[in-house]
Amino acid sequence: MEWIGWISLAIFVAALIYFAVSAVKAFKSIKPKVDHLKAAQQRIQTETDKIKGETDELKVHQEHIMADVDHAKQAVTLTVNEAKQIPQNAKFFAKTAADPIKNKKTAKA
């Protein structure tokens, strides 16, 4: 009966050794794959940072374009408003230019 205990202990120790050997083999076979995944993650992170930088540059460029468009829009609006005032200004100019001529004619008469 005593030998059953020793055999059970030997089987248990053999199972632990087999488990340790299997774990080491699994770790060794998984390590290159994990390293490959870490490298892929690093490349993706680098690309993500690059895209974020480009996005920030595009936002700045977009803001400049929007400012230029607003400036051009204001310039066109101002020009159109001034062009609308030309007939009134011309009438006023003609009226003020004609008044001194009338005053000179009435003064001579």
PDB file of C-alpha atoms in Angstrom, residues 18-36 38:
ATOM      1  CA  TYR A  18       5.026  18.022 -17.969  1.00  0.00           C
ATOM      2  CA  PHE A  19       2.924  21.111 -17.194  1.00  0.00           C
ATOM      3  CA  ALA A  20       6.049  23.262 -16.703  1.00  0.00           C
ATOM      4  CA  VAL A  21       7.629  22.002 -19.941  1.00  0.00           C
ATOM      5  CA  SER A  22       4.388  22.591 -21.850  1.00  0.00           C
ATOM      6  CA  ALA A  23       4.071  26.090 -20.405  1.00  0.00           C
ATOM      7  CA  VAL A  24       7.645  26.968 -21.417  1.00  0.00           C
ATOM      8  CA  LYS A  25       7.072  25.624 -24.954  1.00  0.00           C
ATOM      9  CA  ALA A  26       3.819  27.562 -25.225  1.00  0.00           C
ATOM     10  CA  PHE A  27       5.497  30.736 -23.965  1.00  0.00           C
ATOM     11  CA  LYS A  28       8.347  30.341 -26.444  1.00  0.00           C
ATOM     12  CA  SER A  29       5.951  29.769 -29.338  1.00  0.00           C
ATOM     13  CA  ILE A  30       3.732  32.698 -28.335  1.00  0.00           C
ATOM     14  CA  LYS A  31       6.566  35.195 -27.682  1.00  0.00           C
ATOM     15  CA  PRO A  32       7.295  35.964 -31.392  1.00  0.00           C
ATOM     16  CA  LYS A  33       3.616  36.451 -32.029  1.00  0.00           C
ATOM     17  CA  VAL A  34       3.299  38.815 -29.070  1.00  0.00           C
ATOM     18  CA  ASP A  35       6.371  40.727 -30.255  1.00  0.00           C
ATOM     19  CA  HIS A  36       4.844  40.964 -33.734  1.00  0.00           C
ATOM     20  CA  LYS A  38       3.466  44.841 -30.155  1.00  0.00           C
TER      21      LYS A  38
END
